CSV table of C-alpha atoms and ligand atoms in Angstrom, one decimal:
chain,number,residue,atom,x,y,z
A,76,MET,CA,-50.0,51.8,9.2
A,77,ALA,CA,-52.6,54.7,8.4
A,78,THR,CA,-53.2,58.4,6.8
A,79,ILE,CA,-54.7,60.9,8.3
A,80,GLN,CA,-57.4,63.4,7.1
A,81,LEU,CA,-58.9,66.9,8.4
A,82,ASN,CA,-62.1,67.8,6.5
A,83,LYS,CA,-62.9,70.9,7.5
A,84,LEU,CA,-61.8,70.6,10.8
A,85,THR,CA,-63.2,73.7,13.8
A,86,LYS,CA,-62.2,73.5,17.5
A,87,ALA,CA,-64.0,76.5,19.9
A,88,TYR,CA,-63.9,76.8,23.6
A,89,GLY,CA,-66.9,78.5,24.6
A,90,LYS,CA,-67.8,80.8,22.1
A,91,ALA,CA,-63.9,81.3,21.1
A,92,GLU,CA,-63.1,79.0,17.4
A,93,VAL,CA,-59.5,78.6,17.8
A,94,ILE,CA,-59.3,76.1,14.7
A,95,HIS,CA,-61.0,77.3,11.7
A,96,GLY,CA,-62.4,74.9,9.2
A,97,ILE,CA,-59.1,73.6,8.4
A,98,ASP,CA,-58.2,70.8,5.7
A,99,LEU,CA,-55.3,68.1,5.8
A,100,ASP,CA,-54.5,64.7,3.9
A,101,ILE,CA,-51.4,62.9,5.7
A,102,PRO,CA,-51.0,59.8,3.1
A,103,ASP,CA,-49.6,56.8,5.1
A,104,GLY,CA,-45.7,57.3,5.8
A,105,GLU,CA,-45.7,60.5,6.5
A,106,PHE,CA,-43.5,63.1,8.5
A,107,VAL,CA,-45.6,65.5,8.7
A,108,VAL,CA,-44.4,68.8,11.2
A,109,PHE,CA,-47.3,71.6,12.1
A,110,VAL,CA,-45.3,75.0,13.0
A,111,GLY,CA,-46.6,78.1,14.0
A,112,PRO,CA,-46.5,80.9,16.5
A,113,SER,CA,-47.1,80.3,19.9
A,114,GLY,CA,-51.4,79.6,20.4
A,115,CYS,CA,-51.7,78.9,16.4
A,116,GLY,CA,-53.6,75.8,17.6
A,117,LYS,CA,-51.2,73.1,16.9
A,118,SER,CA,-51.3,71.7,19.9
A,119,THR,CA,-55.3,71.8,19.8
A,120,THR,CA,-54.9,70.1,16.3
A,121,LEU,CA,-53.0,67.6,17.2
A,122,ARG,CA,-54.8,66.3,20.7
A,123,MET,CA,-57.8,66.5,18.5
A,124,ILE,CA,-56.4,63.5,16.0
A,125,ALA,CA,-55.2,61.5,19.7
A,126,GLY,CA,-59.1,61.8,20.6
A,127,LEU,CA,-57.7,63.9,23.4
A,128,GLU,CA,-59.9,67.3,23.1
A,129,GLU,CA,-63.6,66.7,21.4
A,130,VAL,CA,-64.3,68.0,17.5
A,131,SER,CA,-66.2,71.3,17.5
A,132,GLY,CA,-67.3,70.9,13.7
A,133,GLY,CA,-65.3,69.1,10.7
A,134,ASP,CA,-64.2,65.3,11.0
A,135,ILE,CA,-60.9,63.1,11.3
A,136,THR,CA,-60.3,60.0,10.1
A,137,ILE,CA,-57.2,57.3,10.4
A,138,GLY,CA,-56.7,54.6,8.4
A,139,GLY,CA,-59.8,55.9,6.2
A,140,ARG,CA,-62.4,55.6,9.3
A,141,ARG,CA,-64.4,58.3,11.3
A,142,VAL,CA,-63.1,58.8,14.5
A,143,ASN,CA,-65.0,62.6,15.6
A,144,GLU,CA,-66.1,59.9,18.8
A,145,VAL,CA,-64.0,57.1,18.9
A,146,ASP,CA,-61.8,56.9,22.3
A,147,PRO,CA,-58.5,57.8,22.4
A,148,LYS,CA,-57.4,54.4,23.1
A,149,GLN,CA,-58.6,52.5,20.0
A,150,ARG,CA,-57.4,55.2,17.6
A,151,ASP,CA,-54.1,53.2,17.4
A,152,ILE,CA,-52.3,56.7,17.9
A,153,ALA,CA,-48.9,57.0,20.3
A,154,MET,CA,-48.4,60.4,21.2
A,155,VAL,CA,-45.1,61.7,23.0
A,156,PHE,CA,-45.1,64.6,25.2
A,157,GLN,CA,-43.3,67.4,25.8
A,158,ASN,CA,-43.5,66.4,29.5
A,159,TYR,CA,-41.8,63.1,28.9
A,160,ALA,CA,-44.2,60.9,31.7
A,161,ILE,CA,-41.1,59.2,32.6
A,162,TYR,CA,-41.6,57.0,36.3
A,163,PRO,CA,-38.7,57.6,38.5
A,164,HIS,CA,-39.3,54.4,40.5
A,165,MET,CA,-40.0,52.1,37.2
A,166,SER,CA,-36.4,51.0,35.7
A,167,VAL,CA,-35.9,52.1,32.0
A,168,ARG,CA,-37.4,47.9,31.1
A,169,GLN,CA,-40.6,48.9,33.1
A,170,ASN,CA,-41.4,52.5,32.2
A,171,ILE,CA,-40.6,50.9,28.4
A,172,ALA,CA,-43.0,48.4,29.3
A,173,PHE,CA,-45.6,50.7,30.8
A,174,GLY,CA,-46.7,51.3,27.2
A,175,LEU,CA,-48.2,47.7,27.0
A,176,TYR,CA,-50.2,48.0,30.8
A,177,THR,CA,-53.3,47.9,30.0
A,178,SER,CA,-52.8,45.3,26.4
A,179,LYS,CA,-53.7,42.0,26.8
A,180,LEU,CA,-51.3,40.6,25.4
A,181,PRO,CA,-48.8,37.9,26.1
A,182,LYS,CA,-46.6,38.8,28.3
A,183,GLU,CA,-43.5,36.7,26.2
A,184,GLU,CA,-44.5,38.9,23.0
A,185,LYS,CA,-44.6,42.6,25.3
A,186,ALA,CA,-41.5,41.7,26.5
A,187,SER,CA,-39.7,41.4,23.1
A,188,ARG,CA,-41.8,44.6,22.1
A,189,VAL,CA,-39.4,45.9,24.8
A,190,GLU,CA,-36.3,44.2,24.0
A,191,ALA,CA,-36.9,45.5,20.3
A,192,ALA,CA,-37.8,48.9,21.1
A,193,ALA,CA,-35.3,49.0,23.4
A,194,GLU,CA,-32.6,47.5,20.6
A,195,THR,CA,-33.9,50.8,17.5
A,196,LEU,CA,-33.6,53.5,20.6
A,197,GLY,CA,-30.7,52.1,21.6
A,198,LEU,CA,-31.3,51.6,25.2
A,199,THR,CA,-30.5,47.7,25.8
A,200,ALA,CA,-27.3,48.4,28.0
A,201,LEU,CA,-29.8,51.0,29.7
A,202,LEU,CA,-32.9,48.6,30.8
A,203,GLU,CA,-32.3,47.9,34.3
A,204,ARG,CA,-30.8,52.0,35.0
A,205,ARG,CA,-33.3,54.0,37.0
A,206,PRO,CA,-34.7,57.6,34.7
A,207,SER,CA,-32.5,59.4,37.4
A,208,ALA,CA,-29.4,57.6,36.2
A,209,LEU,CA,-29.9,59.1,32.5
A,210,SER,CA,-29.2,61.8,30.4
A,211,GLY,CA,-32.3,64.1,28.4
A,212,GLY,CA,-32.1,62.5,25.0
A,213,GLN,CA,-32.1,59.1,27.2
A,214,ARG,CA,-34.8,59.7,29.1
A,215,GLN,CA,-36.6,61.0,25.4
A,216,ARG,CA,-35.8,57.9,23.9
A,217,VAL,CA,-37.3,56.0,26.7
A,218,ALA,CA,-40.2,58.2,26.1
A,219,ILE,CA,-40.7,57.5,22.9
A,220,GLY,CA,-39.9,53.8,23.6
A,221,ARG,CA,-43.3,53.4,25.6
A,222,ALA,CA,-44.8,54.7,21.8
A,223,MET,CA,-43.1,52.4,20.2
A,224,VAL,CA,-44.5,49.0,21.6
A,225,ARG,CA,-47.8,50.1,21.2
A,226,ASN,CA,-46.8,49.6,17.8
A,227,PRO,CA,-48.7,52.4,16.6
A,228,ALA,CA,-50.6,53.5,12.8
A,229,ALA,CA,-49.0,56.7,13.3
A,230,PHE,CA,-47.2,58.6,16.3
A,231,LEU,CA,-48.1,62.4,17.8
A,232,PHE,CA,-45.3,64.4,19.1
A,233,ASP,CA,-46.1,67.0,21.0
A,234,GLU,CA,-42.7,69.3,20.9
A,235,PRO,CA,-40.4,67.0,22.1
A,236,LEU,CA,-37.6,68.1,22.6
A,237,SER,CA,-38.1,72.0,23.7
A,238,ASN,CA,-37.0,69.9,27.0
A,239,LEU,CA,-33.5,69.9,25.8
A,240,ASP,CA,-30.5,71.8,25.4
A,241,ALA,CA,-29.2,72.6,22.2
A,242,GLN,CA,-26.7,70.2,21.0
A,243,LEU,CA,-29.2,67.6,22.4
A,244,ARG,CA,-32.0,68.4,20.0
A,245,ALA,CA,-30.3,68.3,17.2
A,246,GLN,CA,-29.1,64.8,18.1
A,247,MET,CA,-32.2,63.6,18.7
A,248,ARG,CA,-33.6,65.5,15.8
A,249,ILE,CA,-31.3,63.0,14.1
A,250,GLU,CA,-32.3,60.0,15.9
A,251,ILE,CA,-35.8,60.1,15.5
A,252,LYS,CA,-35.6,61.0,11.8
A,253,ALA,CA,-33.5,58.1,11.3
A,254,LEU,CA,-36.7,56.4,13.6
A,255,HIS,CA,-38.7,57.1,11.1
A,256,GLN,CA,-36.9,56.1,7.7
A,257,ARG,CA,-36.8,52.7,9.9
A,258,LEU,CA,-40.1,52.2,10.7
A,259,GLY,CA,-41.7,53.9,8.5
A,260,THR,CA,-44.5,54.9,10.4
A,261,THR,CA,-47.0,57.9,9.6
A,262,ILE,CA,-46.0,61.2,12.2
A,263,ALA,CA,-47.6,64.2,12.9
A,264,TYR,CA,-44.9,66.4,15.2
A,265,VAL,CA,-45.6,69.8,16.6
A,266,THR,CA,-43.1,72.1,17.6
A,267,HIS,CA,-42.4,76.4,16.9
A,268,ASP,CA,-38.8,75.9,15.6
A,269,GLN,CA,-38.5,76.5,12.4
A,270,VAL,CA,-34.7,74.7,12.2
A,271,GLU,CA,-36.6,71.4,13.3
A,272,ALA,CA,-39.2,71.5,10.6
A,273,MET,CA,-37.6,72.6,8.1
A,274,THR,CA,-34.5,69.5,8.4
A,275,MET,CA,-37.4,66.7,9.5
A,276,ALA,CA,-40.4,66.8,7.9
A,277,ASP,CA,-41.7,65.2,4.3
A,278,ARG,CA,-44.3,68.1,4.7
A,279,ILE,CA,-44.3,71.4,6.7
A,280,VAL,CA,-47.6,72.9,7.9
A,281,VAL,CA,-47.3,76.7,8.8
A,282,MET,CA,-50.1,77.6,11.3
A,283,ARG,CA,-51.3,81.1,11.9
A,284,ASP,CA,-54.5,82.3,13.8
A,285,GLY,CA,-56.5,79.2,13.1
A,286,HIS,CA,-55.6,78.8,9.9
A,287,ILE,CA,-53.2,76.7,8.0
A,288,LEU,CA,-51.6,79.5,5.6
A,289,GLN,CA,-49.1,76.1,3.4
A,290,ALA,CA,-48.6,72.3,3.0
A,291,ALA,CA,-45.9,71.4,1.4
A,292,PRO,CA,-42.1,69.8,1.5
A,293,PRO,CA,-39.0,72.6,3.1
A,294,MET,CA,-37.0,73.5,-0.1
A,295,GLU,CA,-40.8,73.8,-1.6
A,296,ILE,CA,-42.1,76.4,1.5
A,297,TYR,CA,-38.6,77.9,2.0
A,298,ASP,CA,-38.5,78.7,-2.0
A,299,ASN,CA,-41.9,79.6,-2.6
A,300,PRO,CA,-43.9,81.5,0.2
A,301,VAL,CA,-47.5,82.1,0.1
A,302,ASP,CA,-47.9,84.9,1.9
A,303,ILE,CA,-45.1,86.9,3.8
A,304,PHE,CA,-45.9,85.6,7.5
A,305,THR,CA,-44.3,82.2,6.0
A,306,ALA,CA,-42.0,83.6,4.3
A,307,ARG,CA,-40.1,85.2,7.8
A,308,PHE,CA,-41.4,82.5,9.4
A,309,ILE,CA,-39.0,79.9,8.0
A,310,GLY,CA,-35.2,80.7,7.3
A,311,THR,CA,-32.7,81.6,9.4
A,312,PRO,CA,-32.4,84.5,10.2
A,313,SER,CA,-35.6,85.5,8.8
A,314,MET,CA,-36.4,87.0,4.6
A,315,ASN,CA,-35.8,91.2,4.9
A,316,VAL,CA,-39.1,92.4,3.4
A,317,PHE,CA,-39.3,96.3,2.6
A,318,PRO,CA,-41.5,98.3,0.8
A,319,ALA,CA,-40.2,98.8,-2.4
A,320,GLN,CA,-41.0,100.3,-6.3
A,321,GLN,CA,-40.1,97.6,-9.0
A,322,SER,CA,-39.5,98.7,-12.8
A,323,GLY,CA,-37.9,96.8,-15.4
A,324,GLY,CA,-36.6,94.1,-13.2
A,325,VAL,CA,-34.7,96.4,-10.7
A,326,VAL,CA,-36.4,97.1,-6.8
A,327,THR,CA,-36.1,99.7,-5.4
A,328,LEU,CA,-35.9,100.3,-1.5
A,329,ALA,CA,-39.6,102.3,-1.1
A,330,GLU,CA,-40.1,104.8,1.6
A,331,ALA,CA,-43.8,106.1,0.5
A,332,ALA,CA,-46.7,104.5,-1.9
A,333,PRO,CA,-44.7,101.5,-2.4
A,334,THR,CA,-45.8,99.4,-5.6
A,335,VAL,CA,-45.0,96.3,-4.0
A,336,MET,CA,-43.7,94.3,-0.9
A,337,ALA,CA,-39.7,93.0,-1.7
A,338,GLY,CA,-38.3,89.6,0.7
A,339,VAL,CA,-35.0,89.1,0.2
A,340,ARG,CA,-33.1,85.9,1.8
A,341,PRO,CA,-29.9,86.9,4.4
A,342,GLN,CA,-28.4,84.5,2.2
A,343,ASP,CA,-29.3,85.9,-1.0
A,344,LEU,CA,-28.0,89.4,0.2
A,345,LYS,CA,-24.1,89.1,-0.5
A,346,VAL,CA,-22.0,92.7,0.8
A,347,ALA,CA,-21.2,94.3,-2.6
A,348,GLU,CA,-20.2,91.0,-4.9
A,349,PRO,CA,-19.3,93.3,-8.2
A,350,GLY,CA,-20.2,92.1,-11.2
A,351,ILE,CA,-23.4,90.6,-10.7
A,352,ALA,CA,-26.6,92.5,-12.3
A,353,PRO,CA,-28.1,93.2,-9.0
A,354,ALA,CA,-32.3,93.1,-8.7
A,355,VAL,CA,-31.9,95.1,-5.8
A,356,ALA,CA,-29.2,97.5,-4.4
A,357,LEU,CA,-29.2,98.7,-1.2
A,358,GLU,CA,-26.8,100.7,0.5
A,359,GLY,CA,-26.7,101.8,4.0
A,360,LEU,CA,-25.0,101.7,7.8
A,361,VAL,CA,-23.4,99.0,10.0
A,362,THR,CA,-25.1,98.1,13.2
A,363,VAL,CA,-23.5,94.7,14.4
A,364,THR,CA,-21.7,92.4,12.4
A,365,GLU,CA,-22.0,88.1,13.5
A,366,PRO,CA,-19.5,85.9,12.8
A,367,LEU,CA,-20.4,82.8,11.8
A,368,GLY,CA,-16.8,81.5,10.6
A,369,HIS,CA,-18.3,79.9,7.1
A,370,GLU,CA,-19.5,84.0,6.6
A,371,THR,CA,-20.8,86.7,8.4
A,372,LEU,CA,-24.3,88.5,8.9
A,373,VAL,CA,-23.9,92.0,8.3
A,374,HIS,CA,-26.7,93.4,9.9
A,375,PHE,CA,-26.8,97.0,8.8
A,376,THR,CA,-29.5,99.8,8.0
A,377,ALA,CA,-30.9,102.0,5.3
A,378,GLN,CA,-33.6,104.5,5.3
A,379,GLY,CA,-34.7,103.6,9.0
A,380,HIS,CA,-35.2,99.4,7.5
A,381,ASP,CA,-33.2,96.9,9.0
A,382,PHE,CA,-31.7,94.3,7.2
A,383,ILE,CA,-29.2,91.3,7.5
A,384,ALA,CA,-27.0,90.3,4.9
A,385,THR,CA,-24.0,88.0,4.0
A,386,ALA,CA,-20.4,88.6,3.6
A,387,PRO,CA,-17.0,86.2,3.7
A,388,GLY,CA,-15.9,84.7,6.6
A,389,HIS,CA,-13.4,87.1,7.1
A,390,PHE,CA,-15.6,90.7,6.7
A,391,GLY,CA,-14.0,93.5,8.9
A,392,ALA,CA,-16.3,96.0,9.0
A,393,LEU,CA,-17.3,97.8,11.8
A,394,PRO,CA,-19.9,99.2,13.1
A,395,GLY,CA,-21.4,103.1,11.5
A,396,GLN,CA,-19.3,101.9,8.5
A,397,THR,CA,-21.2,102.4,4.8
A,398,VAL,CA,-22.2,99.1,3.3
A,399,ARG,CA,-23.2,98.2,-0.2
A,400,ALA,CA,-25.5,95.1,-0.5
A,401,GLU,CA,-27.3,93.2,-3.4
A,402,ALA,CA,-29.4,90.5,-4.4
A,403,ALA,CA,-29.5,88.9,-7.7
A,404,ALA,CA,-32.4,89.1,-10.2
A,405,GLY,CA,-34.7,86.0,-9.7
A,406,THR,CA,-33.9,85.8,-5.6
A,407,VAL,CA,-36.4,88.7,-4.7
A,408,HIS,CA,-39.2,87.3,-3.9
A,409,LEU,CA,-42.4,90.4,-4.2
A,410,PHE,CA,-45.7,90.8,-2.3
A,411,ASP,CA,-48.7,92.7,-2.4
A,412,PRO,CA,-48.3,95.4,0.4
A,413,LYS,CA,-52.5,94.7,0.4
A,414,THR,CA,-52.8,91.1,0.9
A,415,GLU,CA,-50.1,90.3,1.9
A,416,LYS,CA,-49.3,87.0,-0.7
A,417,ALA,CA,-46.8,86.1,-3.1
A,418,VAL,CA,-47.4,87.9,-6.6
A,419,GLY,CA,-43.8,86.2,-8.5
A,420,ARG,CA,-39.9,87.3,-8.1
A,421,ALA,CA,-37.6,89.7,-9.7
Q,586,ATP,N1,-58.9,74.1,27.4
Q,586,ATP,C1,-58.6,75.9,26.6
Q,586,ATP,N2,-60.1,76.6,27.0
Q,586,ATP,C2,-59.4,78.1,26.0
Q,586,ATP,N3,-58.7,78.3,24.7
Q,586,ATP,C3,-57.3,77.2,24.4
Q,586,ATP,C4,-57.9,76.2,25.5
Q,586,ATP,N4,-56.5,75.2,25.3
Q,586,ATP,C5,-55.6,75.8,24.6
Q,586,ATP,N5,-56.4,77.4,24.2
Q,586,ATP,C6,-56.2,78.7,23.3
Q,586,ATP,O1,-56.2,78.1,21.8
Q,586,ATP,C7,-55.8,78.3,21.0
Q,586,ATP,C8,-55.0,78.0,20.2
Q,586,ATP,O2,-54.0,77.1,21.5
Q,586,ATP,P1,-53.1,75.8,20.7
Q,586,ATP,O3,-51.8,75.0,22.6
Q,586,ATP,O4,-52.9,74.8,20.3
Q,586,ATP,O5,-51.4,76.3,20.7
Q,586,ATP,P2,-50.6,76.6,20.3
Q,586,ATP,O6,-50.3,76.9,18.8
Q,586,ATP,O7,-49.7,74.8,19.9
Q,586,ATP,O8,-48.9,77.2,20.5
Q,586,ATP,P3,-47.4,76.7,21.5
Q,586,ATP,O9,-47.1,76.9,21.1
Q,586,ATP,O10,-48.0,77.9,23.0
Q,586,ATP,O11,-47.6,75.7,22.1
Q,586,ATP,C9,-54.7,79.4,22.4
Q,586,ATP,O12,-55.6,81.3,21.6
Q,586,ATP,C10,-55.0,79.1,23.3
Q,586,ATP,O13,-54.7,80.0,24.4
Q,587,MG,MG1,-48.8,73.8,21.9
């Protein structure tokens, strides 16, 4: 078990600084998910925690111990990568036991840890199989098993599901979350999939260009994103953000000199539901509709801006048709047009 702390952590490759002094406290047992666009520094941060990448400035502590110069093997953490290297010529049992290859534990203890990990991961019946006879998800579990047998104080995962198809990802997401609930071990997990972040994390860390924009529980970020980038990055489909004028609690789409940037989640922007006193009302032309069964996503343009609204499952609007979409008071996010920081709600 371990807390992980990053203090003013920086990383430079030559003259190019890619991590700009980030601070983060990961309490013991927390499941933290790093998200952000490609190149924002997620893997670099994780690799510095693992000791695979040197720290350029600041400190990393694990369990209260400063580990900047500590060898990766001595950090008591296990890393699971995207390209989980499992060996085709070894059985599942041998592949999992490989996690203890350099360990000085007695043979019986090693064997029982392998059995216990296999049991936890539902691999017991597959222990003598070769990886070629496993599904993608089972292989991924073998890679996790190899990390588990070491009983690490923390697990680091770098996009462990990105090679799997959508259905398997959804299944492994639940398995890893359940595993965390059983083991209670600190997990730092990197993904650029915001659904993974929302569903798995105790706390999401949103990164951009080597900075942390926001670190908070998923619903806190969803409800109160600190800026436009975070607002648009978390939530599907992305929040509608548009230049606006605000007066008397009502926000209107503005062409020139907006006083504010307004943001409405598609789930809050409903195709004409008479009866609500809206804070935003938009009228535009339908471009595309996407029926999802329980609801329909309605894409439309208003004054040259693209929006997504939601309508009931059976919604028959055709492209080119006029729609009116409204958002109720309290659901409209307001951002400063210059700094793009959140300034309140309407
Ligand atoms: N060995 C290296 N030498 C120089 N620059 C590097 C090196 N490794 C990474 N970088 C740069 O550091 C920045 C952060 O890279 P990093 O791999 O951490 O991004 P990431 O958030 O993991 O992205 P992705 O989602 O694509 O995996 C990028 O601009 C990248 O080009
Ligand atoms: Mg990466």
